[in-house]
mmCIF file of C-alpha atoms in Angstrom:
data_model
loop_
_atom_site.group_PDB
_atom_site.id
_atom_site.type_symbol
_atom_site.label_atom_id
_atom_site.label_comp_id
_atom_site.label_asym_id
_atom_site.label_seq_id
_atom_site.Cartn_x
_atom_site.Cartn_y
_atom_site.Cartn_z
ATOM 1 C CA ASP E 9 158.397 148.545 91.079
ATOM 2 C CA GLY E 10 157.725 147.136 94.588
ATOM 3 C CA LYS E 11 160.470 149.213 96.211
ATOM 4 C CA THR E 12 157.971 151.628 97.777
ATOM 5 C CA CYS E 13 156.738 148.819 100.045
ATOM 6 C CA LEU E 14 160.113 148.422 101.725
ATOM 7 C CA VAL E 15 161.031 151.275 104.003
ATOM 8 C CA CYS E 16 164.776 150.739 104.005
ATOM 9 C CA GLU E 17 167.007 148.977 101.523
ATOM 10 C CA THR E 18 170.583 148.889 102.739
ATOM 11 C CA SER E 19 173.654 146.717 102.778
ATOM 12 C CA SER E 20 175.165 148.519 105.760
ATOM 13 C CA ALA E 21 175.570 146.780 109.091
ATOM 14 C CA CYS E 22 173.119 147.177 111.940
ATOM 15 C CA GLY E 23 173.713 150.130 114.224
ATOM 16 C CA PRO E 24 174.522 150.040 117.931
ATOM 17 C CA ASP E 25 170.849 149.902 118.863
ATOM 18 C CA ALA E 26 169.704 148.465 122.156
ATOM 19 C CA VAL E 27 168.326 144.977 122.623
ATOM 20 C CA TYR E 28 165.719 144.798 125.369
ATOM 21 C CA LEU E 29 165.962 141.574 127.331
ATOM 22 C CA ALA E 30 163.579 140.039 129.859
ATOM 23 C CA MET E 31 163.428 136.630 131.460
ATOM 24 C CA HIS E 32 160.230 135.104 132.820
ATOM 25 C CA PHE E 33 160.914 132.258 135.246
ATOM 26 C CA PHE E 34 158.247 129.597 135.500
ATOM 27 C CA LYS E 35 159.926 126.532 137.047
ATOM 28 C CA VAL E 36 162.973 125.698 139.137
ATOM 29 C CA HIS E 37 164.332 122.312 138.042
ATOM 30 C CA THR E 38 167.538 121.990 140.051
ATOM 31 C CA VAL E 39 169.280 123.725 142.926
ATOM 32 C CA ASP E 40 172.414 121.715 143.713
ATOM 33 C CA LEU E 41 174.643 123.255 146.385
ATOM 34 C CA ARG E 42 177.334 120.589 145.964
ATOM 35 C CA THR E 43 177.869 121.157 142.209
ATOM 36 C CA SER E 44 176.677 124.800 142.221
ATOM 37 C CA GLU E 45 174.195 124.033 139.410
ATOM 38 C CA LEU E 46 170.945 125.922 138.967
ATOM 39 C CA ALA E 47 168.513 124.794 136.247
ATOM 40 C CA LEU E 48 165.445 126.896 135.401
ATOM 41 C CA SER E 49 162.647 126.803 132.845
ATOM 42 C CA VAL E 50 162.282 130.301 131.433
ATOM 43 C CA TRP E 51 160.835 132.382 128.632
ATOM 44 C CA LEU E 52 163.623 134.555 127.245
ATOM 45 C CA ARG E 53 162.101 137.653 125.652
ATOM 46 C CA GLN E 54 164.008 140.056 123.435
ATOM 47 C CA GLU E 55 163.014 143.117 121.463
ATOM 48 C CA TRP E 56 165.043 145.206 119.018
ATOM 49 C CA TYR E 57 164.756 147.294 115.868
ATOM 50 C CA ASP E 58 166.146 146.184 112.516
ATOM 51 C CA PRO E 59 165.426 148.769 109.775
ATOM 52 C CA ARG E 60 166.118 146.136 107.107
ATOM 53 C CA LEU E 61 162.869 144.398 108.128
ATOM 54 C CA ALA E 62 160.624 147.477 108.030
ATOM 55 C CA TYR E 63 157.548 147.339 105.777
ATOM 56 C CA HIS E 64 154.290 149.219 105.199
ATOM 57 C CA PRO E 65 151.123 147.224 106.002
ATOM 58 C CA GLN E 66 149.126 148.628 103.073
ATOM 59 C CA CYS E 67 151.521 146.883 100.676
ATOM 60 C CA TYR E 68 150.696 143.506 102.225
ATOM 61 C CA GLY E 69 146.907 143.531 102.566
ATOM 62 C CA GLY E 70 146.961 145.375 105.908
ATOM 63 C CA LEU E 71 149.154 142.743 107.556
ATOM 64 C CA LYS E 72 150.431 144.382 110.744
ATOM 65 C CA MET E 73 152.713 141.562 111.908
ATOM 66 C CA ILE E 74 154.546 138.656 110.327
ATOM 67 C CA GLY E 75 156.255 135.677 111.941
ATOM 68 C CA VAL E 76 159.746 134.720 110.785
ATOM 69 C CA GLN E 77 161.776 131.698 111.899
ATOM 70 C CA ALA E 78 164.567 132.658 114.301
ATOM 71 C CA LYS E 79 167.199 130.790 116.307
ATOM 72 C CA SER E 80 170.207 132.332 117.943
ATOM 73 C CA GLY E 81 173.532 130.731 117.152
ATOM 74 C CA SER E 82 172.266 128.966 114.010
ATOM 75 C CA LEU E 83 172.484 130.514 110.560
ATOM 76 C CA GLN E 84 170.732 127.497 109.037
ATOM 77 C CA GLU E 85 167.649 127.711 111.274
ATOM 78 C CA SER E 86 167.222 131.490 111.373
ATOM 79 C CA ARG E 87 165.884 133.767 108.642
ATOM 80 C CA ILE E 88 166.765 137.001 110.456
ATOM 81 C CA TRP E 89 169.581 138.395 112.576
ATOM 82 C CA THR E 90 169.175 137.601 116.270
ATOM 83 C CA PRO E 91 171.102 139.040 119.233
ATOM 84 C CA ASP E 92 174.099 137.029 120.396
ATOM 85 C CA VAL E 93 173.279 136.914 124.112
ATOM 86 C CA GLU E 94 175.031 134.395 126.322
ATOM 87 C CA LEU E 95 174.903 133.355 129.949
ATOM 88 C CA TYR E 96 178.491 133.804 131.124
ATOM 89 C CA ASN E 97 178.202 131.606 134.200
ATOM 90 C CA ASN E 98 176.689 128.737 132.239
ATOM 91 C CA GLU E 99 176.821 125.007 132.756
ATOM 92 C CA GLU E 100 175.718 124.564 129.125
ATOM 93 C CA PRO E 101 175.581 127.155 126.320
ATOM 94 C CA LEU E 102 172.443 129.239 126.651
ATOM 95 C CA TRP E 103 171.052 128.495 123.195
ATOM 96 C CA GLY E 104 171.527 124.734 123.473
ATOM 97 C CA GLY E 105 168.387 124.601 125.632
ATOM 98 C CA PHE E 106 166.244 126.764 123.344
ATOM 99 C CA SER E 107 164.511 125.679 120.163
ATOM 100 C CA SER E 108 163.888 127.565 116.950
ATOM 101 C CA ARG E 109 160.795 129.773 117.210
ATOM 102 C CA LEU E 110 158.990 132.478 115.255
ATOM 103 C CA ALA E 111 159.949 136.098 115.867
ATOM 104 C CA ASN E 112 157.261 138.744 115.336
ATOM 105 C CA ILE E 113 158.134 141.572 112.949
ATOM 106 C CA TYR E 114 155.759 144.534 113.164
ATOM 107 C CA ALA E 115 154.756 146.861 110.348
ATOM 108 C CA CYS E 116 155.361 150.599 110.372
ATOM 109 C CA THR E 117 152.315 152.139 112.047
ATOM 110 C CA THR E 118 153.426 155.625 113.128
ATOM 111 C CA VAL E 119 153.555 158.619 110.827
ATOM 112 C CA ASN E 120 157.201 159.385 111.626
ATOM 113 C CA GLY E 121 158.255 155.716 111.233
ATOM 114 C CA SER E 122 159.714 155.437 114.743
ATOM 115 C CA ASP E 123 158.379 151.888 115.142
ATOM 116 C CA CYS E 124 159.586 150.550 111.770
ATOM 117 C CA GLY E 125 161.453 147.260 111.935
ATOM 118 C CA ARG E 126 160.428 146.314 115.479
ATOM 119 C CA VAL E 127 161.166 142.648 116.240
ATOM 120 C CA TYR E 128 159.818 140.778 119.282
ATOM 121 C CA TRP E 129 161.107 137.272 120.020
ATOM 122 C CA SER E 130 159.962 135.147 122.944
ATOM 123 C CA VAL E 131 161.541 131.705 123.329
ATOM 124 C CA PRO E 132 160.953 129.021 125.998
ATOM 125 C CA GLY E 133 163.852 126.925 127.201
ATOM 126 C CA ILE E 134 165.980 125.647 130.046
ATOM 127 C CA ILE E 135 168.987 127.539 131.335
ATOM 128 C CA LYS E 136 171.686 125.839 133.376
ATOM 129 C CA ALA E 137 173.892 128.140 135.393
ATOM 130 C CA LEU E 138 176.867 127.621 137.681
ATOM 131 C CA CYS E 139 176.244 129.727 140.758
ATOM 132 C CA LYS E 140 178.278 131.263 143.516
ATOM 133 C CA TYR E 141 175.411 130.843 145.948
ATOM 134 C CA LYS E 142 175.026 133.564 148.543
ATOM 135 C CA GLY E 143 173.071 133.162 151.745
ATOM 136 C CA LEU E 144 174.504 129.911 153.093
ATOM 137 C CA ALA E 145 175.320 131.193 156.597
ATOM 138 C CA ALA E 146 172.263 129.686 158.322
ATOM 139 C CA PHE E 147 171.430 126.877 155.874
ATOM 140 C CA PRO E 148 168.654 125.676 155.471
ATOM 141 C CA TYR E 149 166.946 128.688 157.089
ATOM 142 C CA ASP E 150 168.325 131.436 154.885
ATOM 143 C CA GLN E 151 167.577 132.706 151.379
ATOM 144 C CA LEU E 152 169.827 131.617 148.538
ATOM 145 C CA SER E 153 170.714 133.951 145.701
ATOM 146 C CA CYS E 154 172.503 133.398 142.417
ATOM 147 C CA GLU E 155 173.454 136.079 139.914
ATOM 148 C CA LEU E 156 172.818 135.235 136.268
ATOM 149 C CA GLU E 157 175.461 136.986 134.173
ATOM 150 C CA LEU E 158 173.923 137.706 130.755
ATOM 151 C CA ALA E 159 175.779 139.709 128.130
ATOM 152 C CA SER E 160 176.396 139.984 124.416
ATOM 153 C CA TRP E 161 179.677 139.173 122.686
#
């Protein structure tokens, strides 16, 4: 009947599970003290569990991972749910600088099913933040800092 290949069939909403978030910075584009703008090239990496996406690899020729199109903030360009994370101190909306990209969905590999529905999504893009720069007492000989305020709605 095919239903044994899917681990979880449900119409209930996702639970209050954690979303793991990391940001890898690889280039500073702009540091403007006059306008308070900070522009960075980053890889935004997120990981979460969605039991609706769990599957057994033996049902799909041993396939241990599949890629599914994902884009936050766009129902038309995303095939799965994605976390609604936003940069609160933004110059531009966070997801305006990120393109649609494949998310990796991993098969159930443990006996107890604790890893079922694991999704890993890594997206490159540019973030533009408005900063309250700290460390301007001895400019230009001090270290600037800017807090990036990321949160979910």
